[in-house]
């Protein structure tokens, strides 16, 4: 089946919407410096014009292959699947593309999860937590103004692995992350280091927004309990 890389001539003209063919995605992700980051459970990627996820979906596939290899037990592999997923961030302007992006990320996570774990090993909480991470990390908005279509700040979560099986989630505005105003200081270096397509700097004035969640096990992320 041939790949659909444009939806309409108007969309190409208005928003530059041309999706990247799989062959090109593979070629780019096979570059040694990208490969090294894919083979890491913590290196983050941000795609500020994510479309339907041509890059992010393939990055997820590859990161999950690595998470499987890097895990020594079933329990560790379940946590590492969520850790790997939590490193992928996207921003997309068009609502219909965001819907597809979220669906594509969920499908790849679920399909890979079902192949990796047998029915006795599967834990529905992992799939629910994966959905929470994907909803949080795939943002609708304008990567240049750093605002959503309602005018609110784009917000991203930092997912910090603590100890063997816990995670600390903290929310920051994308504007604060881009300016390096986050308290932890761990989001910005990753963002600078690894974004595939960095948005150009702008003069957006925005207060840092921080929301702290309770320290929980990776599998309990879906409960979303704030402090
Ligand atoms: C050339 S397409 C690439 C999509 C995807 N990265 C891929 O490789 O298939 C550009 C995408 O950026 C989105 N876009 C355009 N302007 C944007 C902006 N200011 N902020 C966020 N997304 C934007 C478009 O809706 C479109 O989906």
PDB file of C-alpha atoms and ligand atoms in Angstrom:
ATOM      1  CA  UNK A   1       0.000   0.000   0.000  1.00  0.00           C
ATOM      2  CA  UNK A   2       1.388   3.421  -0.929  1.00  0.00           C
ATOM      3  CA  UNK A   3       1.995   5.961   1.828  1.00  0.00           C
ATOM      4  CA  UNK A   4      -0.181   9.068   2.008  1.00  0.00           C
ATOM      5  CA  UNK A   5       2.165  12.002   2.499  1.00  0.00           C
ATOM      6  CA  UNK A   6      -0.244  14.875   1.813  1.00  0.00           C
ATOM      7  CA  UNK A   7      -3.878  15.410   2.843  1.00  0.00           C
ATOM      8  CA  UNK A   8      -4.694  18.361   0.589  1.00  0.00           C
ATOM      9  CA  UNK A   9      -2.959  20.990  -1.516  1.00  0.00           C
ATOM     10  CA  UNK A  10      -4.438  23.708   0.740  1.00  0.00           C
ATOM     11  CA  UNK A  11      -2.904  22.181   3.846  1.00  0.00           C
ATOM     12  CA  UNK A  12       0.489  21.943   2.147  1.00  0.00           C
ATOM     13  CA  UNK A  13       0.204  25.646   1.244  1.00  0.00           C
ATOM     14  CA  UNK A  14      -1.215  26.850   4.601  1.00  0.00           C
ATOM     15  CA  UNK A  15       0.731  24.839   7.167  1.00  0.00           C
ATOM     16  CA  UNK A  16       3.451  23.077   5.177  1.00  0.00           C
ATOM     17  CA  UNK A  17       1.895  19.698   5.879  1.00  0.00           C
ATOM     18  CA  UNK A  18       3.860  16.960   4.097  1.00  0.00           C
ATOM     19  CA  UNK A  19       4.380  13.756   6.056  1.00  0.00           C
ATOM     20  CA  UNK A  20       7.770  12.071   5.963  1.00  0.00           C
ATOM     21  CA  UNK A  21       7.865   8.664   4.198  1.00  0.00           C
ATOM     22  CA  UNK A  22       8.929   5.697   6.340  1.00  0.00           C
ATOM     23  CA  UNK A  23      12.080   5.137   4.258  1.00  0.00           C
ATOM     24  CA  UNK A  24      13.296   8.663   5.033  1.00  0.00           C
ATOM     25  CA  UNK A  25      12.390   8.322   8.717  1.00  0.00           C
ATOM     26  CA  UNK A  26      14.409   5.089   8.916  1.00  0.00           C
ATOM     27  CA  UNK A  27      17.347   6.681   7.145  1.00  0.00           C
ATOM     28  CA  UNK A  28      17.381   9.629   9.568  1.00  0.00           C
ATOM     29  CA  UNK A  29      16.948   7.509  12.689  1.00  0.00           C
ATOM     30  CA  UNK A  30      19.745   5.213  11.533  1.00  0.00           C
ATOM     31  CA  UNK A  31      22.262   8.064  11.803  1.00  0.00           C
ATOM     32  CA  UNK A  32      24.805   7.123  14.503  1.00  0.00           C
ATOM     33  CA  UNK A  33      24.160  10.101  16.811  1.00  0.00           C
ATOM     34  CA  UNK A  34      20.405   9.474  16.784  1.00  0.00           C
ATOM     35  CA  UNK A  35      20.890   5.718  17.194  1.00  0.00           C
ATOM     36  CA  UNK A  36      22.929   6.318  20.349  1.00  0.00           C
ATOM     37  CA  UNK A  37      20.044   8.313  21.855  1.00  0.00           C
ATOM     38  CA  UNK A  38      17.503   5.691  20.825  1.00  0.00           C
ATOM     39  CA  UNK A  39      19.554   3.090  22.647  1.00  0.00           C
ATOM     40  CA  UNK A  40      19.117   4.964  25.889  1.00  0.00           C
ATOM     41  CA  UNK A  41      16.206   4.688  28.296  1.00  0.00           C
ATOM     42  CA  UNK A  42      16.432   8.320  29.370  1.00  0.00           C
ATOM     43  CA  UNK A  43      17.491  10.419  26.355  1.00  0.00           C
ATOM     44  CA  UNK A  44      14.512  12.555  25.337  1.00  0.00           C
ATOM     45  CA  UNK A  45      13.210  13.621  21.939  1.00  0.00           C
ATOM     46  CA  UNK A  46      10.904  16.524  21.191  1.00  0.00           C
ATOM     47  CA  UNK A  47       9.311  16.967  17.791  1.00  0.00           C
ATOM     48  CA  UNK A  48       7.712  20.422  17.539  1.00  0.00           C
ATOM     49  CA  UNK A  49       5.861  19.680  14.268  1.00  0.00           C
ATOM     50  CA  UNK A  50       4.920  16.094  14.923  1.00  0.00           C
ATOM     51  CA  UNK A  51       2.202  15.571  12.311  1.00  0.00           C
ATOM     52  CA  UNK A  52       0.715  12.096  12.767  1.00  0.00           C
ATOM     53  CA  UNK A  53       3.924  10.831  14.353  1.00  0.00           C
ATOM     54  CA  UNK A  54       6.125   9.575  11.507  1.00  0.00           C
ATOM     55  CA  UNK A  55       9.225  10.093  13.658  1.00  0.00           C
ATOM     56  CA  UNK A  56       7.802   9.659  17.151  1.00  0.00           C
ATOM     57  CA  UNK A  57       6.065   6.381  16.362  1.00  0.00           C
ATOM     58  CA  UNK A  58       9.235   4.888  14.887  1.00  0.00           C
ATOM     59  CA  UNK A  59      11.282   6.232  17.803  1.00  0.00           C
ATOM     60  CA  UNK A  60       8.835   4.524  20.162  1.00  0.00           C
ATOM     61  CA  UNK A  61       9.153   1.199  18.301  1.00  0.00           C
ATOM     62  CA  UNK A  62      12.941   1.385  18.484  1.00  0.00           C
ATOM     63  CA  UNK A  63      13.045   2.520  22.118  1.00  0.00           C
ATOM     64  CA  UNK A  64      10.782  -0.377  23.139  1.00  0.00           C
ATOM     65  CA  UNK A  65      13.078  -2.856  21.382  1.00  0.00           C
ATOM     66  CA  UNK A  66      15.939  -1.397  23.412  1.00  0.00           C
ATOM     67  CA  UNK A  67      13.892  -1.400  26.662  1.00  0.00           C
ATOM     68  CA  UNK A  68      13.258  -5.118  26.191  1.00  0.00           C
ATOM     69  CA  UNK A  69      16.970  -5.815  25.653  1.00  0.00           C
ATOM     70  CA  UNK A  70      18.021  -3.668  28.610  1.00  0.00           C
ATOM     71  CA  UNK A  71      15.700  -5.355  31.148  1.00  0.00           C
ATOM     72  CA  UNK A  72      16.628  -8.280  33.362  1.00  0.00           C
ATOM     73  CA  UNK A  73      13.179  -9.206  34.665  1.00  0.00           C
ATOM     74  CA  UNK A  74       9.520  -8.977  33.672  1.00  0.00           C
ATOM     75  CA  UNK A  75       8.859  -6.315  36.321  1.00  0.00           C
ATOM     76  CA  UNK A  76      11.820  -4.229  35.188  1.00  0.00           C
ATOM     77  CA  UNK A  77      10.736  -4.523  31.563  1.00  0.00           C
ATOM     78  CA  UNK A  78       7.214  -3.255  32.377  1.00  0.00           C
ATOM     79  CA  UNK A  79       8.694  -0.149  34.059  1.00  0.00           C
ATOM     80  CA  UNK A  80      11.271   0.333  31.308  1.00  0.00           C
ATOM     81  CA  UNK A  81       8.534   0.277  28.651  1.00  0.00           C
ATOM     82  CA  UNK A  82       6.874   3.238  30.402  1.00  0.00           C
ATOM     83  CA  UNK A  83      10.211   4.974  31.018  1.00  0.00           C
ATOM     84  CA  UNK A  84      11.121   4.687  27.316  1.00  0.00           C
ATOM     85  CA  UNK A  85       7.691   6.001  26.290  1.00  0.00           C
ATOM     86  CA  UNK A  86       7.966   8.938  28.706  1.00  0.00           C
ATOM     87  CA  UNK A  87      11.030  10.284  26.852  1.00  0.00           C
ATOM     88  CA  UNK A  88       9.083  11.079  23.661  1.00  0.00           C
ATOM     89  CA  UNK A  89       7.396  14.480  23.284  1.00  0.00           C
ATOM     90  CA  UNK A  90       5.503  16.067  20.414  1.00  0.00           C
ATOM     91  CA  UNK A  91       3.753  19.318  19.517  1.00  0.00           C
ATOM     92  CA  UNK A  92       1.306  19.517  16.623  1.00  0.00           C
ATOM     93  CA  UNK A  93      -0.855  22.435  15.489  1.00  0.00           C
ATOM     94  CA  UNK A  94      -3.760  20.623  13.799  1.00  0.00           C
ATOM     95  CA  UNK A  95      -6.312  18.895  16.054  1.00  0.00           C
ATOM     96  CA  UNK A  96      -6.984  16.047  13.586  1.00  0.00           C
ATOM     97  CA  UNK A  97      -3.255  15.299  13.368  1.00  0.00           C
ATOM     98  CA  UNK A  98      -2.959  15.281  17.179  1.00  0.00           C
ATOM     99  CA  UNK A  99      -5.775  12.719  17.355  1.00  0.00           C
ATOM    100  CA  UNK A 100      -3.951  10.489  14.877  1.00  0.00           C
ATOM    101  CA  UNK A 101      -0.631  11.044  16.651  1.00  0.00           C
ATOM    102  CA  UNK A 102      -2.078   9.958  20.017  1.00  0.00           C
ATOM    103  CA  UNK A 103      -3.831   6.976  18.437  1.00  0.00           C
ATOM    104  CA  UNK A 104      -0.687   5.877  16.568  1.00  0.00           C
ATOM    105  CA  UNK A 105       1.471   6.108  19.712  1.00  0.00           C
ATOM    106  CA  UNK A 106      -1.117   4.155  21.740  1.00  0.00           C
ATOM    107  CA  UNK A 107      -1.400   1.466  19.048  1.00  0.00           C
ATOM    108  CA  UNK A 108       2.353   0.919  18.788  1.00  0.00           C
ATOM    109  CA  UNK A 109       2.749   0.780  22.569  1.00  0.00           C
ATOM    110  CA  UNK A 110      -0.154  -1.642  22.987  1.00  0.00           C
ATOM    111  CA  UNK A 111       0.846  -3.924  20.086  1.00  0.00           C
ATOM    112  CA  UNK A 112       4.466  -4.097  21.254  1.00  0.00           C
ATOM    113  CA  UNK A 113       3.342  -4.687  24.846  1.00  0.00           C
ATOM    114  CA  UNK A 114       1.089  -7.580  23.815  1.00  0.00           C
ATOM    115  CA  UNK A 115       3.898  -9.178  21.816  1.00  0.00           C
ATOM    116  CA  UNK A 116       6.449  -8.776  24.616  1.00  0.00           C
ATOM    117  CA  UNK A 117       4.391 -10.123  27.521  1.00  0.00           C
ATOM    118  CA  UNK A 118       2.336 -13.294  27.748  1.00  0.00           C
ATOM    119  CA  UNK A 119      -1.246 -13.125  29.106  1.00  0.00           C
ATOM    120  CA  UNK A 120      -0.142 -14.008  32.653  1.00  0.00           C
ATOM    121  CA  UNK A 121       2.508 -11.289  32.698  1.00  0.00           C
ATOM    122  CA  UNK A 122       0.295  -8.505  31.310  1.00  0.00           C
ATOM    123  CA  UNK A 123      -0.816  -5.735  33.636  1.00  0.00           C
ATOM    124  CA  UNK A 124      -3.641  -3.472  32.516  1.00  0.00           C
ATOM    125  CA  UNK A 125      -2.306  -0.666  34.726  1.00  0.00           C
ATOM    126  CA  UNK A 126       0.739  -0.387  32.439  1.00  0.00           C
ATOM    127  CA  UNK A 127      -1.485   0.196  29.407  1.00  0.00           C
ATOM    128  CA  UNK A 128      -3.584   2.757  31.302  1.00  0.00           C
ATOM    129  CA  UNK A 129      -0.434   4.552  32.469  1.00  0.00           C
ATOM    130  CA  UNK A 130       0.928   4.504  28.913  1.00  0.00           C
ATOM    131  CA  UNK A 131      -2.232   6.306  27.770  1.00  0.00           C
ATOM    132  CA  UNK A 132      -1.715   8.948  30.465  1.00  0.00           C
ATOM    133  CA  UNK A 133       1.897   9.509  29.394  1.00  0.00           C
ATOM    134  CA  UNK A 134       0.955   9.759  25.716  1.00  0.00           C
ATOM    135  CA  UNK A 135      -1.843  12.271  26.417  1.00  0.00           C
ATOM    136  CA  UNK A 136       0.545  14.367  28.508  1.00  0.00           C
ATOM    137  CA  UNK A 137       3.497  14.240  26.090  1.00  0.00           C
ATOM    138  CA  UNK A 138       1.668  14.800  22.779  1.00  0.00           C
ATOM    139  CA  UNK A 139       0.521  18.403  22.932  1.00  0.00           C
ATOM    140  CA  UNK A 140      -1.817  20.319  20.660  1.00  0.00           C
ATOM    141  CA  UNK A 141      -0.405  23.773  20.057  1.00  0.00           C
ATOM    142  CA  UNK A 142       1.779  26.174  18.171  1.00  0.00           C
ATOM    143  CA  UNK A 143       5.446  25.421  18.741  1.00  0.00           C
ATOM    144  CA  UNK A 144       6.380  29.021  17.905  1.00  0.00           C
ATOM    145  CA  UNK A 145       3.997  30.891  20.254  1.00  0.00           C
ATOM    146  CA  UNK A 146       4.085  27.953  22.733  1.00  0.00           C
ATOM    147  CA  UNK A 147       0.308  28.256  23.189  1.00  0.00           C
ATOM    148  CA  UNK A 148      -2.571  25.853  22.580  1.00  0.00           C
ATOM    149  CA  UNK A 149      -5.523  26.744  20.344  1.00  0.00           C
ATOM    150  CA  UNK A 150      -7.374  28.098  23.429  1.00  0.00           C
ATOM    151  CA  UNK A 151      -4.492  30.464  24.226  1.00  0.00           C
ATOM    152  CA  UNK A 152      -3.280  28.459  27.247  1.00  0.00           C
ATOM    153  CA  UNK A 153       0.390  27.614  27.733  1.00  0.00           C
ATOM    154  CA  UNK A 154       1.584  24.321  26.247  1.00  0.00           C
ATOM    155  CA  UNK A 155       2.479  22.198  29.270  1.00  0.00           C
ATOM    156  CA  UNK A 156       4.855  19.234  29.409  1.00  0.00           C
ATOM    157  CA  UNK A 157       5.585  16.742  32.152  1.00  0.00           C
ATOM    158  CA  UNK A 158       9.001  15.709  33.328  1.00  0.00           C
ATOM    159  CA  UNK A 159       9.010  12.008  34.304  1.00  0.00           C
ATOM    160  CA  UNK A 160      11.899  11.442  36.659  1.00  0.00           C
ATOM    161  CA  UNK A 161      12.716   7.850  37.509  1.00  0.00           C
ATOM    162  CA  UNK A 162      13.291   7.460  41.253  1.00  0.00           C
ATOM    163  CA  UNK A 163      14.777   4.271  42.678  1.00  0.00           C
ATOM    164  CA  UNK A 164      13.804   0.893  41.309  1.00  0.00           C
ATOM    165  CA  UNK A 165      10.178   1.395  40.325  1.00  0.00           C
ATOM    166  CA  UNK A 166       8.951   4.906  41.084  1.00  0.00           C
ATOM    167  CA  UNK A 167       8.456   8.083  39.089  1.00  0.00           C
ATOM    168  CA  UNK A 168       8.180  11.743  39.991  1.00  0.00           C
ATOM    169  CA  UNK A 169       6.026  13.726  37.561  1.00  0.00           C
ATOM    170  CA  UNK A 170       6.331  17.518  37.406  1.00  0.00           C
ATOM    171  CA  UNK A 171       4.584  19.784  34.904  1.00  0.00           C
ATOM    172  CA  UNK A 172       6.222  22.833  33.370  1.00  0.00           C
ATOM    173  CA  UNK A 173       5.095  25.256  30.707  1.00  0.00           C
ATOM    174  CA  UNK A 174       6.903  24.696  27.419  1.00  0.00           C
ATOM    175  CA  UNK A 175       7.825  28.396  27.473  1.00  0.00           C
ATOM    176  CA  UNK A 176       9.614  27.918  30.818  1.00  0.00           C
ATOM    177  CA  UNK A 177      11.385  24.783  29.584  1.00  0.00           C
ATOM    178  CA  UNK A 178      12.592  26.580  26.449  1.00  0.00           C
ATOM    179  CA  UNK A 179      13.923  29.450  28.550  1.00  0.00           C
ATOM    180  CA  UNK A 180      15.593  27.165  31.082  1.00  0.00           C
ATOM    181  CA  UNK A 181      13.394  28.421  33.927  1.00  0.00           C
ATOM    182  CA  UNK A 182      12.441  25.041  35.332  1.00  0.00           C
ATOM    183  CA  UNK A 183      13.306  24.276  38.927  1.00  0.00           C
ATOM    184  CA  UNK A 184      14.879  20.889  38.330  1.00  0.00           C
ATOM    185  CA  UNK A 185      16.987  22.008  35.401  1.00  0.00           C
ATOM    186  CA  UNK A 186      16.794  18.523  33.942  1.00  0.00           C
ATOM    187  CA  UNK A 187      14.233  19.220  31.247  1.00  0.00           C
ATOM    188  CA  UNK A 188      16.062  21.945  29.349  1.00  0.00           C
ATOM    189  CA  UNK A 189      19.382  20.215  28.713  1.00  0.00           C
ATOM    190  CA  UNK A 190      17.560  17.211  27.280  1.00  0.00           C
ATOM    191  CA  UNK A 191      15.368  19.439  25.166  1.00  0.00           C
ATOM    192  CA  UNK A 192      18.371  21.362  23.839  1.00  0.00           C
ATOM    193  CA  UNK A 193      20.427  18.319  23.244  1.00  0.00           C
ATOM    194  CA  UNK A 194      17.965  16.137  21.497  1.00  0.00           C
ATOM    195  CA  UNK A 195      15.147  17.933  19.797  1.00  0.00           C
ATOM    196  CA  UNK A 196      14.882  16.801  16.207  1.00  0.00           C
ATOM    197  CA  UNK A 197      13.631  20.139  14.968  1.00  0.00           C
ATOM    198  CA  UNK A 198      14.026  22.947  17.451  1.00  0.00           C
ATOM    199  CA  UNK A 199      11.521  25.779  17.192  1.00  0.00           C
ATOM    200  CA  UNK A 200      13.095  29.179  16.658  1.00  0.00           C
ATOM    201  CA  UNK A 201      13.513  31.231  19.830  1.00  0.00           C
ATOM    202  CA  UNK A 202      10.903  33.920  20.409  1.00  0.00           C
ATOM    203  CA  UNK A 203      10.006  36.557  22.926  1.00  0.00           C
ATOM    204  CA  UNK A 204       7.064  34.749  24.543  1.00  0.00           C
ATOM    205  CA  UNK A 205       6.600  36.083  28.075  1.00  0.00           C
ATOM    206  CA  UNK A 206       5.221  33.358  30.264  1.00  0.00           C
ATOM    207  CA  UNK A 207       5.484  32.538  33.950  1.00  0.00           C
ATOM    208  CA  UNK A 208       6.992  29.144  34.768  1.00  0.00           C
ATOM    209  CA  UNK A 209       4.171  26.800  35.571  1.00  0.00           C
ATOM    210  CA  UNK A 210       4.945  23.930  37.908  1.00  0.00           C
ATOM    211  CA  UNK A 211       2.583  21.240  39.112  1.00  0.00           C
ATOM    212  CA  UNK A 212       3.857  18.417  41.268  1.00  0.00           C
ATOM    213  CA  UNK A 213       2.391  14.944  41.364  1.00  0.00           C
ATOM    214  CA  UNK A 214       2.798  12.395  44.119  1.00  0.00           C
ATOM    215  CA  UNK A 215       5.741  10.011  43.856  1.00  0.00           C
ATOM    216  CA  UNK A 216       4.144   6.788  42.552  1.00  0.00           C
ATOM    217  CA  UNK A 217       5.064   3.476  40.997  1.00  0.00           C
ATOM    218  CA  UNK A 218       5.325   3.664  37.184  1.00  0.00           C
ATOM    219  CA  UNK A 219       2.234   1.466  36.873  1.00  0.00           C
ATOM    220  CA  UNK A 220       0.195   3.939  38.964  1.00  0.00           C
ATOM    221  CA  UNK A 221       0.833   7.018  36.804  1.00  0.00           C
ATOM    222  CA  UNK A 222      -2.723   6.771  35.457  1.00  0.00           C
ATOM    223  CA  UNK A 223      -4.094   7.718  38.904  1.00  0.00           C
ATOM    224  CA  UNK A 224      -2.640  11.243  38.429  1.00  0.00           C
ATOM    225  CA  UNK A 225      -2.622  12.225  42.105  1.00  0.00           C
ATOM    226  CA  UNK A 226      -1.210  15.705  42.697  1.00  0.00           C
ATOM    227  CA  UNK A 227       0.569  16.719  45.897  1.00  0.00           C
TER     228      UNK A 227
HETATM  229  C1  LIG B   1       6.069  18.941   7.096  1.00  0.00           C
HETATM  230  S1  LIG B   1       4.828  18.323   8.214  1.00  0.00           S
HETATM  231  C2  LIG B   1       5.792  17.121   9.077  1.00  0.00           C
HETATM  232  C3  LIG B   1       5.007  16.211   9.970  1.00  0.00           C
HETATM  233  C4  LIG B   1       5.840  15.118  10.637  1.00  0.00           C
HETATM  234  N1  LIG B   1       6.931  15.656  11.381  1.00  0.00           N
HETATM  235  C5  LIG B   1       6.379  14.134   9.622  1.00  0.00           C
HETATM  236  O1  LIG B   1       7.588  14.115   9.423  1.00  0.00           O
HETATM  237  O2  LIG B   1       5.582  13.397   9.016  1.00  0.00           O
HETATM  238  C6  LIG B   1       4.722  19.691   9.332  1.00  0.00           C
HETATM  239  C7  LIG B   1       3.699  19.545  10.456  1.00  0.00           C
HETATM  240  O3  LIG B   1       3.851  20.668  11.329  1.00  0.00           O
HETATM  241  C8  LIG B   1       2.586  21.150  11.707  1.00  0.00           C
HETATM  242  N2  LIG B   1       2.778  22.584  12.021  1.00  0.00           N
HETATM  243  C9  LIG B   1       2.856  23.627  11.180  1.00  0.00           C
HETATM  244  N3  LIG B   1       3.095  24.758  11.866  1.00  0.00           N
HETATM  245  C10 LIG B   1       3.188  24.412  13.177  1.00  0.00           C
HETATM  246  C11 LIG B   1       3.431  25.136  14.379  1.00  0.00           C
HETATM  247  N4  LIG B   1       3.614  26.456  14.367  1.00  0.00           N
HETATM  248  N5  LIG B   1       3.444  24.458  15.541  1.00  0.00           N
HETATM  249  C12 LIG B   1       3.241  23.116  15.573  1.00  0.00           C
HETATM  250  N6  LIG B   1       3.012  22.382  14.474  1.00  0.00           N
HETATM  251  C13 LIG B   1       3.000  23.002  13.278  1.00  0.00           C
HETATM  252  C14 LIG B   1       1.681  20.866  10.523  1.00  0.00           C
HETATM  253  O4  LIG B   1       0.333  20.768  10.898  1.00  0.00           O
HETATM  254  C15 LIG B   1       2.256  19.553  10.008  1.00  0.00           C
HETATM  255  O5  LIG B   1       1.603  18.452  10.586  1.00  0.00           O
END
